[in-house]
Short mmCIF file of C-alpha atoms (C1' of nucleotides) in Angstrom, two decimals:
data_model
loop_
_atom_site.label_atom_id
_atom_site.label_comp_id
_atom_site.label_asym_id
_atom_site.label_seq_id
_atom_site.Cartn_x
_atom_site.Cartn_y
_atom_site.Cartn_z
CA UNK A 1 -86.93 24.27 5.56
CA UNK A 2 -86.24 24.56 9.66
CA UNK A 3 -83.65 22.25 10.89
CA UNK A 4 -85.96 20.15 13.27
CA UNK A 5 -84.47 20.82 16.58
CA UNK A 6 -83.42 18.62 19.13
CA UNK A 7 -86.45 20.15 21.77
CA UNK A 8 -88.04 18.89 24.62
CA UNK A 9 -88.66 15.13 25.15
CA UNK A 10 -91.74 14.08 23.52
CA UNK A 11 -94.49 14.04 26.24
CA UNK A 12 -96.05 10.81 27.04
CA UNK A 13 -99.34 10.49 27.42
CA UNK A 14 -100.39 9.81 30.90
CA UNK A 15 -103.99 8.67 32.79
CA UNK A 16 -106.87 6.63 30.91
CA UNK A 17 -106.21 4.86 28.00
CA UNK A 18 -108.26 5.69 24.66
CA UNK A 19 -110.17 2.78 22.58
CA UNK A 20 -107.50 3.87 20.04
CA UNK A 21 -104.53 3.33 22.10
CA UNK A 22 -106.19 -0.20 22.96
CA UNK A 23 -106.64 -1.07 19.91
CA UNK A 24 -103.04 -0.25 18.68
CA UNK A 25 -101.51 -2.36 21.30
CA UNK A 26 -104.01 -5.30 20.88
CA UNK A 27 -103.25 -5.23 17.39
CA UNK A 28 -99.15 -4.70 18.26
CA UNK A 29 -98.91 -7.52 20.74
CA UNK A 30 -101.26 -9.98 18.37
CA UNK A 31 -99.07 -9.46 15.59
CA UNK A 32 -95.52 -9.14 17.28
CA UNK A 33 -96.43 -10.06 20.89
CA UNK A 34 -94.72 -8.05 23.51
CA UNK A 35 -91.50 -8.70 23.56
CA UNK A 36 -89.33 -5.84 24.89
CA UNK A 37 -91.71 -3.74 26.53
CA UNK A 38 -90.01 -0.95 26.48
CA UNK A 39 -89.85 -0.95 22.72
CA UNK A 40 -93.66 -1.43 22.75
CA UNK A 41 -94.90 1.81 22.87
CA UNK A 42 -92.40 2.91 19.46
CA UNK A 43 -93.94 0.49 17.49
CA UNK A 44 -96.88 0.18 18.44
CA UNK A 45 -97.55 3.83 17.46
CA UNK A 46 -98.03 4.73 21.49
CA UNK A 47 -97.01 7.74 23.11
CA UNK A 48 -97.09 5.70 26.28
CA UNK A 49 -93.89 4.00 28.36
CA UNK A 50 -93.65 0.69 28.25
CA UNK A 51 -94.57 0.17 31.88
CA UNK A 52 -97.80 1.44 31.10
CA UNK A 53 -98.46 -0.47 28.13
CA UNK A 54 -97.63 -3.82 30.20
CA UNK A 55 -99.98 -3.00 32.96
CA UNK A 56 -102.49 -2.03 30.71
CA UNK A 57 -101.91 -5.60 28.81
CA UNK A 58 -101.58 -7.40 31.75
CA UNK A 59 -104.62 -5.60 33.82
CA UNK A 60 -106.92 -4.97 31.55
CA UNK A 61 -106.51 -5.79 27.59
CA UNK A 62 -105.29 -9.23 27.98
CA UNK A 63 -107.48 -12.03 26.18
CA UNK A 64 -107.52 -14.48 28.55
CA UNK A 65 -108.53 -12.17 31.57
CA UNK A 66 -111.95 -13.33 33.39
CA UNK A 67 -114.07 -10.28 33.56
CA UNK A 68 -117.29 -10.26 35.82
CA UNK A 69 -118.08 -10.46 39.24
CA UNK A 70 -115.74 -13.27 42.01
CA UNK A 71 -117.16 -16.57 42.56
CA UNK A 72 -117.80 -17.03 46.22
CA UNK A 73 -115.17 -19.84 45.74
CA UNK A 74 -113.15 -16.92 44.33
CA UNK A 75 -113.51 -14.92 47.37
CA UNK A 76 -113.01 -18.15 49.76
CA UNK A 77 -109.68 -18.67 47.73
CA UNK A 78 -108.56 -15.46 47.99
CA UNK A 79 -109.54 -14.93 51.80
CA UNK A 80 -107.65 -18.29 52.51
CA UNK A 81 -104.31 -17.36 50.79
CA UNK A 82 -104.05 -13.64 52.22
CA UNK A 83 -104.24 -15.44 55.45
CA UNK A 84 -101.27 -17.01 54.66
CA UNK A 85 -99.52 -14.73 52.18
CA UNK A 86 -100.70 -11.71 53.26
CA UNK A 87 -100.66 -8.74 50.41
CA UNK A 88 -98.80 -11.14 48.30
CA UNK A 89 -101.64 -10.40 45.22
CA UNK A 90 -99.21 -11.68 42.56
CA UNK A 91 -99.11 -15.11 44.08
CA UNK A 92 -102.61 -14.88 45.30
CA UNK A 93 -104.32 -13.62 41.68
CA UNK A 94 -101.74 -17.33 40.33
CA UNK A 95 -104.23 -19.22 41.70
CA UNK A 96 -107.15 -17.12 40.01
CA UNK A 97 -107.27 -18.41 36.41
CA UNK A 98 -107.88 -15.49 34.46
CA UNK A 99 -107.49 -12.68 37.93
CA UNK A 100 -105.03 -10.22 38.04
CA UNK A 101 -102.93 -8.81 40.96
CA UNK A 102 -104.52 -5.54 40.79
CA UNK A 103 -107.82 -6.97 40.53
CA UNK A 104 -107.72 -9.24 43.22
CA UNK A 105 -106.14 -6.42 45.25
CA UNK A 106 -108.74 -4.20 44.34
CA UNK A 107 -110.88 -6.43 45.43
CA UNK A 108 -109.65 -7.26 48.68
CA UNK A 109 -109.52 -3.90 49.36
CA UNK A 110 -112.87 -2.55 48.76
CA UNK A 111 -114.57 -5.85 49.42
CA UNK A 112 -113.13 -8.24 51.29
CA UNK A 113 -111.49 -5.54 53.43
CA UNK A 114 -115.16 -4.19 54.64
CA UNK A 115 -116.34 -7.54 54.96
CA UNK A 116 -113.87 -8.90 57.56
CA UNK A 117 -114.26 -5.81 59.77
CA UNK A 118 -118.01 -5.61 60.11
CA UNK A 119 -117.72 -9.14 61.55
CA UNK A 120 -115.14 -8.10 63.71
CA UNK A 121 -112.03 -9.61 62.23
CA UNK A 122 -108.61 -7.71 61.31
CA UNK A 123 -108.34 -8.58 57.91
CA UNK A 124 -104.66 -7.90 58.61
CA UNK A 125 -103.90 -10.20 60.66
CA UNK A 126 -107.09 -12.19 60.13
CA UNK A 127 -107.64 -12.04 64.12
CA UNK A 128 -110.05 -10.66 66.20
CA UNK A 129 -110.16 -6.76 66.40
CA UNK A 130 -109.47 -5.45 69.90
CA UNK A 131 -112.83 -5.08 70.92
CA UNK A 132 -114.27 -8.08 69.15
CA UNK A 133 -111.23 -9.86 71.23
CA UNK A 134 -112.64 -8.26 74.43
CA UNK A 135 -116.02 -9.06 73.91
CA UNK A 136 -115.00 -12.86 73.19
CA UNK A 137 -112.47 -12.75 76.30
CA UNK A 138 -115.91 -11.33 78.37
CA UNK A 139 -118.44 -13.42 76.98
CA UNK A 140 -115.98 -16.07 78.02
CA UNK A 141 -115.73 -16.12 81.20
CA UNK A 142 -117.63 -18.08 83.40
CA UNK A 143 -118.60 -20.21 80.37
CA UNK A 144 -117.85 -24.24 81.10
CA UNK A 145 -116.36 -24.66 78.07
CA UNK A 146 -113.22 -22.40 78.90
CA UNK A 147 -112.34 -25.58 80.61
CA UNK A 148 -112.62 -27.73 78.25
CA UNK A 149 -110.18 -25.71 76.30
CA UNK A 150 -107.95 -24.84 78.81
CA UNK A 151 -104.95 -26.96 77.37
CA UNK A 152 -105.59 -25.79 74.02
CA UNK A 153 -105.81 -22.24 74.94
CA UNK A 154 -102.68 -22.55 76.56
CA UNK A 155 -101.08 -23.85 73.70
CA UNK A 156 -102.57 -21.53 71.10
CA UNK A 157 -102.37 -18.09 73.63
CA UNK A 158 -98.51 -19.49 73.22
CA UNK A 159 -98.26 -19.33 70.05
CA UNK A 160 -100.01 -17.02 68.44
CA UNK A 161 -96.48 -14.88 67.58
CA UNK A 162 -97.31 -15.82 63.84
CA UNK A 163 -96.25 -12.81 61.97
CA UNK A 164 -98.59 -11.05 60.12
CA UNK A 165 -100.92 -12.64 57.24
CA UNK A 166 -99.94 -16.28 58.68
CA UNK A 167 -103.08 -16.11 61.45
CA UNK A 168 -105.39 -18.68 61.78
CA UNK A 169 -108.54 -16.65 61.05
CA UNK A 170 -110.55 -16.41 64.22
CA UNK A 171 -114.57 -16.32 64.30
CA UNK A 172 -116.79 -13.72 64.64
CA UNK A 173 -117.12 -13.37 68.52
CA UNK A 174 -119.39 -10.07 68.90
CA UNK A 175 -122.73 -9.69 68.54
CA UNK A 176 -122.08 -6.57 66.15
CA UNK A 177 -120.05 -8.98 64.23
CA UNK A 178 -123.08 -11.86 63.86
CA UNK A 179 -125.96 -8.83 62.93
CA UNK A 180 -123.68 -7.41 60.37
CA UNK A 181 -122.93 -10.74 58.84
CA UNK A 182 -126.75 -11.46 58.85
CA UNK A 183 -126.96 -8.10 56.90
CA UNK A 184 -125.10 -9.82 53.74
CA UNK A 185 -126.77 -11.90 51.43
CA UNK A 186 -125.15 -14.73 49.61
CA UNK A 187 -126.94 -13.72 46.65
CA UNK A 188 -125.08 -10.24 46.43
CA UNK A 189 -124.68 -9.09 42.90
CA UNK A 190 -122.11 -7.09 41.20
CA UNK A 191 -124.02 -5.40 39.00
CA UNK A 192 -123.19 -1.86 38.20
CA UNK A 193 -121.55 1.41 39.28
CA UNK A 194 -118.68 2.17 40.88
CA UNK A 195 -120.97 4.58 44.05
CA UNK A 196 -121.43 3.73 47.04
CA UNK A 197 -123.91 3.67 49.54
CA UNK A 198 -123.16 5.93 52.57
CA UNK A 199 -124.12 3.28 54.85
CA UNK A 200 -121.35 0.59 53.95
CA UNK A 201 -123.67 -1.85 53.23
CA UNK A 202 -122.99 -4.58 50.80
CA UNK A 203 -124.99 -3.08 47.89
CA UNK A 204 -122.39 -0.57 48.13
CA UNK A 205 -119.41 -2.34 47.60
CA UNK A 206 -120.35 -4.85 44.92
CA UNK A 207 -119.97 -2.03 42.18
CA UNK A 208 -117.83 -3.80 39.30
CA UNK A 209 -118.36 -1.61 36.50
CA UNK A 210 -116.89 -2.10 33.03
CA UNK A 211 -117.97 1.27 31.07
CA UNK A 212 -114.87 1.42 29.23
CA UNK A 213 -115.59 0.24 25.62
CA UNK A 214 -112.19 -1.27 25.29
CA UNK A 215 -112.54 -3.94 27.59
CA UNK A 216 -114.34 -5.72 24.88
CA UNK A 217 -111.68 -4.85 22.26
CA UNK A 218 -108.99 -7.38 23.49
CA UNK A 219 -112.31 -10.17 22.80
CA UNK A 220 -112.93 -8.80 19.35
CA UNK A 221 -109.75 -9.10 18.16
CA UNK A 222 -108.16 -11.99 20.22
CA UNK A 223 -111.24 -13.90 21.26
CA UNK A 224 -111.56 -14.61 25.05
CA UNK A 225 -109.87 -17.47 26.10
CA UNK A 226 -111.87 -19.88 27.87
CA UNK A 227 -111.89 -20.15 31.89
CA UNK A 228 -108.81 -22.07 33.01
CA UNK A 229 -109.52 -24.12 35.84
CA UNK A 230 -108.24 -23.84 38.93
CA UNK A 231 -104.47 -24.67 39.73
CA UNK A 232 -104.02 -25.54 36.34
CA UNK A 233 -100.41 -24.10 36.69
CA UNK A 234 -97.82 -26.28 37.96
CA UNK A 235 -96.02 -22.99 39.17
CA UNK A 236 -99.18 -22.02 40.82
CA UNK A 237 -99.75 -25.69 42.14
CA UNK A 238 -96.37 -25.29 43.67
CA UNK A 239 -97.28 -21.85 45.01
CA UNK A 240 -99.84 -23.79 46.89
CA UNK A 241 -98.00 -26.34 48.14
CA UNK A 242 -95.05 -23.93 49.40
CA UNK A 243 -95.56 -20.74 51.22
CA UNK A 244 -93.13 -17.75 51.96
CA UNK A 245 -89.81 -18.93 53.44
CA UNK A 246 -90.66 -22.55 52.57
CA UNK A 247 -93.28 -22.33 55.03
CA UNK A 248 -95.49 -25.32 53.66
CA UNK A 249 -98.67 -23.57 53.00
CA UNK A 250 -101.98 -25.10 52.88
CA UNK A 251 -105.40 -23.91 51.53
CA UNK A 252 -107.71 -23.74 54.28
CA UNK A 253 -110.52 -25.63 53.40
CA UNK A 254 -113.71 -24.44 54.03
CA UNK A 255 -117.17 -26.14 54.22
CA UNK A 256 -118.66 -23.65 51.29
CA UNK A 257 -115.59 -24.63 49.64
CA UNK A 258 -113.49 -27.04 50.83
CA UNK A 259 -114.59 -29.86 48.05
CA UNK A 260 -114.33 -27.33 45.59
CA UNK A 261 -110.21 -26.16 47.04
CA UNK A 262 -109.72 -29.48 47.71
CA UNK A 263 -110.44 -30.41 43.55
CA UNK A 264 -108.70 -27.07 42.70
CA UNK A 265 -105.55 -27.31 44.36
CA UNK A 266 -105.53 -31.27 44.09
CA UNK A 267 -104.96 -31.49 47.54
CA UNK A 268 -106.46 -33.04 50.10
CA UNK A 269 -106.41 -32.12 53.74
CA UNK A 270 -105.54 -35.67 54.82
CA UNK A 271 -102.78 -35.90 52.49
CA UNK A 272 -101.05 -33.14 53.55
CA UNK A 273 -101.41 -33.79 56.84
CA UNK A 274 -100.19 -36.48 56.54
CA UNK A 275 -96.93 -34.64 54.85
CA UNK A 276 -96.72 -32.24 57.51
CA UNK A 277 -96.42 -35.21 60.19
CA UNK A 278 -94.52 -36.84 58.74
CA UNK A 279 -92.23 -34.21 58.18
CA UNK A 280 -92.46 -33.61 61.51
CA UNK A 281 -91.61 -36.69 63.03
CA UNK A 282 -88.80 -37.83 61.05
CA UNK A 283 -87.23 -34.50 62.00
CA UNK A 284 -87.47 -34.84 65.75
CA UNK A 285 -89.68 -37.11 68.20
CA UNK A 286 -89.11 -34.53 71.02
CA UNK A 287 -90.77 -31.85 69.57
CA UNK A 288 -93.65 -31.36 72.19
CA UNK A 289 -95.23 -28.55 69.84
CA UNK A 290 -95.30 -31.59 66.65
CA UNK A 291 -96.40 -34.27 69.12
CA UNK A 292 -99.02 -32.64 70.49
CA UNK A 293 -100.25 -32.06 67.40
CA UNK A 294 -102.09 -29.00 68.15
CA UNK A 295 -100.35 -25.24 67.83
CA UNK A 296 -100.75 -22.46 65.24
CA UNK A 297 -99.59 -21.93 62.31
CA UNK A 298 -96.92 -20.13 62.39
CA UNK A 299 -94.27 -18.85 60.04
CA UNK A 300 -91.11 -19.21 62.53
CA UNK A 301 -90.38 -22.76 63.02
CA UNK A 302 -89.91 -25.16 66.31
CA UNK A 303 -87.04 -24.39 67.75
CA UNK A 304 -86.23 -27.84 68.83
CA UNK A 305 -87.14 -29.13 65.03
CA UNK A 306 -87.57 -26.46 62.90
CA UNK A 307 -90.83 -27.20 61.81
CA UNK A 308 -93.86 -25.27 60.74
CA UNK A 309 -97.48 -26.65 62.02
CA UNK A 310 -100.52 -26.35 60.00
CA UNK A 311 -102.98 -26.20 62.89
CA UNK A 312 -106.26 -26.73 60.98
CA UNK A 313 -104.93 -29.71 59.49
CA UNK A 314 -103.80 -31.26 62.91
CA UNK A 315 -106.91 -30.36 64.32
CA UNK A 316 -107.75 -32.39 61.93
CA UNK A 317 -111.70 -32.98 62.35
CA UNK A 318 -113.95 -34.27 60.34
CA UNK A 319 -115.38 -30.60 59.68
CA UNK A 320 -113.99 -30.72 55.84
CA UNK A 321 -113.81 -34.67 55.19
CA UNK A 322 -112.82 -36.22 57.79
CA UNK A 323 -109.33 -37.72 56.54
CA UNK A 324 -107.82 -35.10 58.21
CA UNK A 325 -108.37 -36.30 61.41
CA UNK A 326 -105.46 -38.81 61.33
CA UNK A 327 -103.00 -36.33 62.59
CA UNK A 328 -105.09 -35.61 66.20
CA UNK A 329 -103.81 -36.74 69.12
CA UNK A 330 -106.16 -38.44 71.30
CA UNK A 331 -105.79 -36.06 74.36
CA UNK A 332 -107.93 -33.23 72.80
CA UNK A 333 -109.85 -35.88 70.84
CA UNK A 334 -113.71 -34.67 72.84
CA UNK A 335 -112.16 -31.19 72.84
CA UNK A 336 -111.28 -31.43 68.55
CA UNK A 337 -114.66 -32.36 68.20
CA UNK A 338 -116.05 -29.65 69.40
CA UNK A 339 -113.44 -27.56 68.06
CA UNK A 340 -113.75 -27.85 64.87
CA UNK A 341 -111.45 -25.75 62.45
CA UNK A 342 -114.14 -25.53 59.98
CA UNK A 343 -116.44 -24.22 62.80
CA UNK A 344 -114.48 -21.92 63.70
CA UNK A 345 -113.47 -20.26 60.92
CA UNK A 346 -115.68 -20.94 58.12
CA UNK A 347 -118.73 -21.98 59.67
CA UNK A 348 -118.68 -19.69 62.77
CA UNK A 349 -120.13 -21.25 65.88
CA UNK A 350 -122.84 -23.22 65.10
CA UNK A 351 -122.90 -22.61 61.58
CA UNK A 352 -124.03 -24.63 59.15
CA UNK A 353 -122.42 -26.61 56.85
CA UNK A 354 -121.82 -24.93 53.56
CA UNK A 355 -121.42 -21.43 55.21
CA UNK A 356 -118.22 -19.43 55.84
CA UNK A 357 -117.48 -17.33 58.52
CA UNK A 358 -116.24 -15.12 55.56
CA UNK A 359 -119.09 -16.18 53.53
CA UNK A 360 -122.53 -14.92 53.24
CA UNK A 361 -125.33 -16.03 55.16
CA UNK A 362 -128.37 -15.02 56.56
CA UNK A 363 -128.56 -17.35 59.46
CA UNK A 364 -125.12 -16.19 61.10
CA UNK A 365 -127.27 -14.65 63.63
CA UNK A 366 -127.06 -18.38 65.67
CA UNK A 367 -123.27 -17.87 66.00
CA UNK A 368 -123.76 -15.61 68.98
CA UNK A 369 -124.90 -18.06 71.53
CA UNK A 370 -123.24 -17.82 75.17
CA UNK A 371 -121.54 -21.49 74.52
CA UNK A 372 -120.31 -20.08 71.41
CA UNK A 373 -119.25 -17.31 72.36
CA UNK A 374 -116.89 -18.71 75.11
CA UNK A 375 -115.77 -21.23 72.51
CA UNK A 376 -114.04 -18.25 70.67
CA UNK A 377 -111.24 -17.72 73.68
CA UNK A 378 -108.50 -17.59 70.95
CA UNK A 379 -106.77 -15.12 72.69
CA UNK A 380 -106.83 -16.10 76.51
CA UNK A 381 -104.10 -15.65 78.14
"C1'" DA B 1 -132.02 19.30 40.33
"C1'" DA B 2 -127.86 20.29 42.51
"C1'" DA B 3 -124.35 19.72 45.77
"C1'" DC B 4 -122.04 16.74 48.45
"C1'" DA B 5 -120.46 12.10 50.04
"C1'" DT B 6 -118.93 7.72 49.14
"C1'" DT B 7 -117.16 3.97 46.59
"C1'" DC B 8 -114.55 1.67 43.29
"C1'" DC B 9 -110.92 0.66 40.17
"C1'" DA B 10 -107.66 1.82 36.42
"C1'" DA B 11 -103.48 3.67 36.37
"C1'" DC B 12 -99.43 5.50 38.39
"C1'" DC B 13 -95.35 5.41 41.42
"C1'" DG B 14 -91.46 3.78 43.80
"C1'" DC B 15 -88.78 0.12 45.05
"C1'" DG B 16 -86.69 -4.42 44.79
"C1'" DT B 17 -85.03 -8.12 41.90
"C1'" DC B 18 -83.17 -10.14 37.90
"C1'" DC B 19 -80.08 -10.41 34.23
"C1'" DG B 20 -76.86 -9.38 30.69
"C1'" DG B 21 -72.80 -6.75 29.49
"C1'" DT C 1 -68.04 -7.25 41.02
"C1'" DC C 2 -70.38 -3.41 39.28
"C1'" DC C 3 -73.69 -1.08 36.51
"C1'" DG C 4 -77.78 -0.13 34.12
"C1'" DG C 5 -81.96 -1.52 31.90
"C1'" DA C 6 -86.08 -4.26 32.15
"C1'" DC C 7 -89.41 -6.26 34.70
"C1'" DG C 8 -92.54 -7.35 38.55
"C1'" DC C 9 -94.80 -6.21 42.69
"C1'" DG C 10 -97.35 -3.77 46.29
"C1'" DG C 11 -99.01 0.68 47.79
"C1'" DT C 12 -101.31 4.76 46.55
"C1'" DT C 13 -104.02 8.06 43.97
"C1'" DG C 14 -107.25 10.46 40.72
"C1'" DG C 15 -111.37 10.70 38.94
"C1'" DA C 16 -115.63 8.67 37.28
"C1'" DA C 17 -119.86 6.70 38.82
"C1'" DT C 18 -123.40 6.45 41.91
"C1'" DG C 19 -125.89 7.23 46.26
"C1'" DT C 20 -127.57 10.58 49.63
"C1'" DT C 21 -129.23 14.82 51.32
#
DNA sequence: AAACATTCCAACCGCGTCCGG
DNA sequence: TCCGGACGCGGTTGGAATGTT
């Protein structure tokens, strides 16, 4: 009988996993759970590493993952925390019962990525592209309203130095911006296959596919988990409540959405505001950026009192409630009104209640009148 | 029908962090 | 304090699926 040598490392098995190797670890982790992961794969019968037998747990196999196509209020959700988080998809996909990282990721990048640019925004930075800014700054001049704004402008041209994935999103401000948005249709479904249309169009990227056999397997033996509702996490409801570098982050509330954030992250725009004031003021009285009440977000704090403003909750308009208007000072009081954080960003100019500026809608078209256009002088300097 | 183009997403990779020894 | 293993995260890639020509 040959002495067994010592010989090369077993290979592991690399790229797509088999029904088989599913149902080994389903069965492993139902009977054993995970424990060690690196020890998974040994007895679990796997010639896989552990790393890939917790991604394809977490990502894919898990029982209480949501499978199917994002909720509008899905996409709202995660469009309002990558504005503040940026790529932070772990902390994002905590506040998507049943979401993962990759799949929210995914998503933002073959979706929501798309999406933001054909209406003209960086979904970087969640500001204007260049030319989109240029068009705005050009459709803006000689428009009355720059006027009206002038303080404001001032104020938010100063401090716009927000770092990255902390922007206030701006509106659509080009025409291009407007017709593409008027191509989507809120009624976009995911249906099938992973191709795409050449001509970017929406049809082309709502391709969720889920041919792999396997992705029922995790149901059959574990049973599917029902939907968790949102926030139901008290690590995740922190999350919310406390942004990167204790930056106190908020969920922008949108019209489409707002009531529906609002009950998910148990948080009302009025109360925090309130919180954010306050905070504010018992810190320092002198602040000119917390007393006028009206500056970007931004992740760097006052100098003078080291706090961080939440500018769409100062703005505080009636746009998603109302209660949030507590925090406005009177000075910009006619100009709030008009400029409406909801209008701006989730509504677009002239929008109508219930639409995003992210969202779908079919009558975006209206945004591109000349007042509203020189309404979207974000970036005047 | 075939070749090519495009899109999507599951999986991989590298790096940073955490934690126990 | 240092070291190494485990884990988690974000970026990237490979290839299947589908659309277009």
């Amino acid at each position: 009988m040959a002495r067994r040598t010592s010989g090369p490392k077993k290979k592991l098995r690399r790229g797509l996993w088999s029904p088989e190797e599913d149902d080994k670890l389903i069965n492993h982790i139902a009977k054993y759970g995970h424990g060690c992961w690196s020890s998974v794969p040994k007895l679990a019968g796997l010639e896989r590493c552990g790393k890939s037998c917790r991604l394809r747990w977490i990502n894919y196999l898990r029982p209480d993952l949501k499978r199917g196509a994002f909720s509008q209020e899905e996409e709202d959700l995660i469009i309002h925390l990558h504005s503040m988080m940026g790529n932070k998809w772990s902390q994002i996909a905590t506040q998507l019962p049943g979401r993962t990282d990759n799949e929210v990721k995914n998503f933002w990048n073959s979706y929501i990525k798309k999406k933001l640019r054909q209406r003209g925004i960086d979904p970087a930075t969640h500001k204007p592209l260049p030319l989109a800014a240029d068009a705005s700054r050009a459709a803006a001049a000689g428009s009355s309203r720059t006027a009206v704004f002038s303080d404001a402008e001032l104020i938010l041209s100063s401090t716009t130095t927000a770092a990255a994935g902390q922007h206030m999103p701006p509106p659509p401000v080009t025409a291009a911006a407007a017709e593409s948005y008027d191509v989507y249709s809120n009624s976009y479904s995911r249906s099938s296959g992973g191709g795409g249309a050449s001509d970017g169009s929406l049809q082309s990227l709502s391709g969720y596919k889920y041919n792999n056999s396997s992705k029922q397997t995790a149901a059959d033996h574990l049973g599917a988990a029902a939907a968790a509702g949102y926030l139901q996490d008290p690590a995740a409801a922190d999350a919310l409540c406390c942004g990167p570098s204790g930056v106190p982050a908020v969920v922008l509330p949108s019209v489409s959405s707002s009531s529906t954030l609002n009950s998910m992250a148990g948080l009302s725009p009025a109360a925090t505001t309130t919180a954010t004031d306050e905070q504010c003021n018992n810190n320092n009285n002198n602040c000119s950026s917390c007393n006028n009440g009206f500056e970007l977000m931004s992740t760097t704090p006052h100098s003078c009192c080291s706090n961080h403003h939440l500018p769409w909750l100062e703005l505080g308009t009636s746009g998603y409630g109302g209660a949030a208007s507590a925090g406005v000072v009177d000075h910009y009081g006619a100009a709030l009104d008009e400029l409406k954080w909801s209008d701006y960003v989730f509504d677009g100019y002239g929008g109508q209640p219930g639409q995003s500026i992210y969202g779908d809608s079919k009558d975006a078209v209206q945004f591109v009148d000349a007042s509203a256009l020189s309404s979207s002088s974000w970036c005047l300097n």
